[in-house]
Short mmCIF file of C-alpha atoms in Angstrom, two decimals:
data_model
loop_
_atom_site.label_atom_id
_atom_site.label_comp_id
_atom_site.label_asym_id
_atom_site.label_seq_id
_atom_site.Cartn_x
_atom_site.Cartn_y
_atom_site.Cartn_z
CA MET A 1 6.54 -34.39 -8.28
CA ARG A 2 6.26 -33.71 -4.49
CA THR A 3 3.42 -31.14 -2.98
CA ILE A 4 4.11 -30.01 0.65
CA ILE A 5 0.68 -27.41 2.19
CA ILE A 6 1.38 -25.91 3.99
CA ALA A 7 -1.50 -23.81 6.45
CA GLY A 8 -1.54 -21.58 7.82
CA VAL A 9 0.95 -19.24 7.56
CA GLY A 10 1.64 -16.46 10.30
CA GLY A 11 4.54 -17.14 13.18
CA VAL A 12 5.22 -21.42 12.20
CA GLY A 13 4.83 -21.93 8.69
CA SER A 14 6.12 -17.90 6.90
CA HIS A 15 9.41 -19.51 8.65
CA LEU A 16 8.40 -22.83 7.83
CA ALA A 17 8.84 -22.09 4.16
CA TYR A 18 11.24 -19.88 3.98
CA MET A 19 13.74 -23.02 6.05
CA ILE A 20 11.86 -24.75 3.13
CA ALA A 21 12.77 -22.58 0.03
CA LYS A 22 16.62 -22.38 1.43
CA HIS A 23 17.21 -26.11 2.35
CA SER A 24 15.98 -27.06 -1.25
CA TYR A 25 19.11 -25.68 -2.42
CA LYS A 26 20.95 -28.61 0.18
CA GLU A 27 18.52 -31.32 -1.16
CA LYS A 28 14.71 -30.96 -2.65
CA ILE A 29 12.47 -30.98 0.21
CA ALA A 30 9.40 -29.90 -3.19
CA ASP A 31 8.54 -29.31 -6.32
CA ARG A 32 4.83 -27.79 -4.96
CA LEU A 33 4.56 -25.72 -2.24
CA VAL A 34 0.35 -24.48 -1.31
CA LEU A 35 0.98 -22.14 0.83
CA VAL A 36 -2.50 -21.97 2.47
CA ASP A 37 -4.47 -18.26 4.21
CA ASN A 38 -7.02 -16.01 4.98
CA ASP A 39 -5.46 -13.39 6.33
CA LYS A 40 -3.45 -10.17 5.23
CA VAL A 41 -0.39 -9.26 7.25
CA GLU A 42 -0.94 -6.62 10.19
CA THR A 43 2.03 -4.63 11.79
CA LYS A 44 0.78 -6.74 14.76
CA ASN A 45 2.91 -9.75 12.76
CA LEU A 46 6.00 -8.20 11.92
CA GLN A 47 7.52 -8.51 15.38
CA ARG A 48 7.57 -12.55 14.79
CA GLN A 49 6.35 -13.61 11.26
CA PHE A 50 8.46 -13.22 7.96
CA TYR A 51 7.07 -10.17 6.82
CA PHE A 52 8.08 -6.59 5.72
CA GLU A 53 6.40 -3.54 5.53
CA SER A 54 6.31 -3.75 2.15
CA ASP A 55 3.49 -6.20 3.00
CA LEU A 56 1.25 -4.28 5.13
CA ASP A 57 -2.75 -5.20 4.01
CA GLN A 58 -1.39 -8.12 1.43
CA HIS A 59 -2.56 -11.64 1.56
CA LYS A 60 0.34 -13.42 4.03
CA VAL A 61 -0.35 -16.10 0.99
CA ILE A 62 1.41 -13.36 -1.67
CA ALA A 63 3.39 -11.91 0.22
CA LEU A 64 5.13 -14.60 0.82
CA ALA A 65 4.93 -16.84 -2.12
CA GLU A 66 6.57 -13.40 -3.57
CA ALA A 67 10.32 -13.50 -0.81
CA ILE A 68 10.49 -17.93 -2.00
CA LYS A 69 10.32 -17.07 -5.49
CA TRP A 70 12.68 -14.61 -5.18
CA ILE A 71 15.03 -17.18 -2.08
CA ASN A 72 14.26 -20.47 -4.35
CA PRO A 73 12.52 -19.69 -7.75
CA ASN A 74 12.43 -24.16 -8.73
CA ILE A 75 9.96 -24.15 -6.30
CA VAL A 76 7.09 -24.40 -7.78
CA VAL A 77 4.48 -21.82 -4.99
CA THR A 78 1.19 -21.59 -5.47
CA PRO A 79 -0.94 -19.36 -2.94
CA ILE A 80 -4.57 -19.63 -2.14
CA ILE A 81 -6.14 -17.27 -0.01
CA GLY A 82 -8.28 -18.86 2.45
CA THR A 83 -8.74 -21.91 4.67
CA ILE A 84 -7.08 -25.55 4.01
CA GLN A 85 -10.84 -26.91 4.18
CA GLU A 86 -11.87 -24.94 1.52
CA TYR A 87 -9.38 -25.84 -1.21
CA CYS A 88 -9.21 -29.18 -0.48
CA SER A 89 -13.26 -29.27 -0.68
CA GLY A 90 -12.44 -27.12 -4.85
CA MET A 91 -9.41 -29.43 -5.43
CA GLU A 92 -8.66 -32.60 -6.60
CA ILE A 93 -5.65 -34.17 -4.05
CA ASP A 94 -3.57 -37.24 -3.17
CA TYR A 95 -3.82 -37.38 0.78
CA ASP A 96 -1.83 -40.07 0.71
CA ASN A 97 1.01 -38.88 -1.17
CA THR A 98 0.45 -34.70 -0.43
CA ILE A 99 1.92 -34.03 2.53
CA ALA A 100 0.09 -31.28 4.47
CA LEU A 101 1.65 -28.31 7.47
CA CYS A 102 -0.33 -27.76 10.11
CA CYS A 103 1.23 -24.43 10.67
CA THR A 104 -2.08 -23.13 11.61
CA ASP A 105 -3.95 -22.51 16.02
CA ASP A 106 -7.87 -23.30 14.40
CA LEU A 107 -8.46 -26.58 15.82
CA GLU A 108 -11.12 -27.51 13.20
CA SER A 109 -7.93 -27.18 10.46
CA LYS A 110 -5.90 -29.42 12.69
CA LYS A 111 -8.88 -32.21 13.01
CA PHE A 112 -8.98 -32.01 9.02
CA ILE A 113 -5.48 -32.10 8.41
CA ALA A 114 -4.92 -35.22 10.41
CA GLY A 115 -8.26 -36.89 9.23
CA ARG A 116 -7.75 -36.51 5.80
CA PHE A 117 -3.98 -36.99 4.77
CA LYS A 118 -1.58 -39.82 5.34
CA ARG A 119 1.81 -37.73 5.89
CA TYR A 120 1.24 -34.33 8.03
CA ILE A 121 3.12 -32.62 11.29
CA ILE A 122 0.62 -30.69 13.21
CA GLY A 123 2.99 -28.23 14.81
CA THR A 124 1.54 -26.30 18.15
CA CYS A 125 3.32 -23.85 20.52
CA ASP A 126 2.49 -21.23 23.59
CA ARG A 127 4.32 -19.93 26.77
CA ASP A 128 7.84 -21.95 25.41
CA ILE A 129 5.60 -25.01 25.39
CA ILE A 130 6.24 -27.25 21.55
CA GLU A 131 4.17 -30.01 20.51
CA ILE A 132 4.77 -31.41 16.81
CA THR A 133 3.03 -34.27 15.97
CA THR A 134 2.96 -37.08 12.67
CA ASP A 135 0.33 -39.13 14.35
CA ALA A 136 -2.68 -37.11 16.12
CA LYS A 137 -4.60 -40.10 16.97
CA GLU A 138 -1.82 -41.62 19.66
CA PHE A 139 -0.75 -37.85 20.86
CA ASN A 140 -3.85 -35.58 20.56
CA SER A 141 -2.44 -32.95 23.67
CA ALA A 142 -0.91 -30.53 20.75
CA TRP A 143 -4.69 -29.72 19.85
CA SER A 144 -4.94 -28.66 23.32
CA PHE A 145 -3.77 -24.98 23.08
CA GLY A 146 -5.35 -21.95 21.77
CA THR A 147 -6.55 -20.16 19.92
CA GLY A 148 -5.76 -16.52 17.80
CA TYR A 149 -3.79 -14.40 19.80
CA THR A 150 -4.94 -16.28 22.59
CA VAL A 151 -1.84 -17.64 23.18
CA ILE A 152 1.91 -16.40 23.31
CA GLN A 153 4.62 -16.90 20.89
CA ASP A 154 7.02 -15.02 20.03
CA ILE A 155 9.64 -15.29 17.09
CA ALA A 156 12.07 -17.51 19.20
CA VAL A 157 9.94 -19.81 19.61
CA ASN A 158 8.10 -20.16 16.35
CA THR A 159 11.15 -20.25 14.69
CA ILE A 160 12.51 -23.54 16.81
CA VAL A 161 8.77 -25.15 15.78
CA ALA A 162 9.37 -24.82 12.34
CA GLY A 163 13.39 -26.05 12.88
CA LEU A 164 12.14 -28.92 14.60
CA MET A 165 9.29 -29.04 11.67
CA LEU A 166 12.07 -29.49 8.67
CA LYS A 167 13.39 -31.48 10.94
CA VAL A 168 11.09 -34.26 11.07
CA LEU A 169 9.53 -33.18 7.29
CA LEU A 170 12.86 -34.75 6.09
CA LYS A 171 12.20 -37.76 9.08
CA ILE A 172 9.13 -38.52 7.44
CA ILE A 173 9.95 -37.67 3.56
CA GLN A 174 12.94 -40.63 4.19
CA THR A 175 10.98 -43.32 6.68
CA GLN A 176 7.61 -42.38 7.24
CA ALA A 177 8.19 -42.40 10.89
CA LYS A 178 5.50 -41.47 13.67
CA ILE A 179 7.20 -38.65 15.31
CA ASN A 180 5.73 -36.92 18.58
CA ILE A 181 7.64 -33.66 20.28
CA LYS A 182 6.98 -32.49 23.72
CA LEU A 183 8.87 -29.52 24.73
CA ASN A 184 9.15 -27.00 27.77
CA LEU A 185 12.03 -24.25 26.72
CA ASN A 186 12.04 -22.65 30.11
CA GLU A 187 13.54 -26.76 31.63
CA LEU A 188 15.97 -25.89 28.73
CA ILE A 189 16.71 -22.25 29.49
#
């Protein structure tokens, strides 16, 4: 049974959860999807996150878990209101086999995930620059961006990061390869 944890279900994480649920009809990625975040859906989230007006004032993990259950009822979805550190301190986790996807903008969460999990992906974006790593020891510049709303993001960049993280996830499930991506969208467009 494969468990995937998504830490942070905002701009990148909400779209990534949606993509995992959809892709799982083609190829099973996860038996269990754990969604970890402590934020609630606010109006400012609606322009770039996978939430709807009917989700306002709900915890993001609760709203997203309900949406994922509609998209793909074959995945067990566990919403956790809190941080990745809080979740891991209260649970017995198989750090060698659980895959952690870090979509949070919190530096401490990124360090925690990279230090605990054998397989993880950290995805970061700001001002059209995307960084994704499965090996933060070699590629720790993925931690260089700001936090919260000090970063500049939009729905296009968020969904690109989520899509790339899905592709990296599929690759590490098959090969456990180390993958580091740095992409400046301004150079492509």
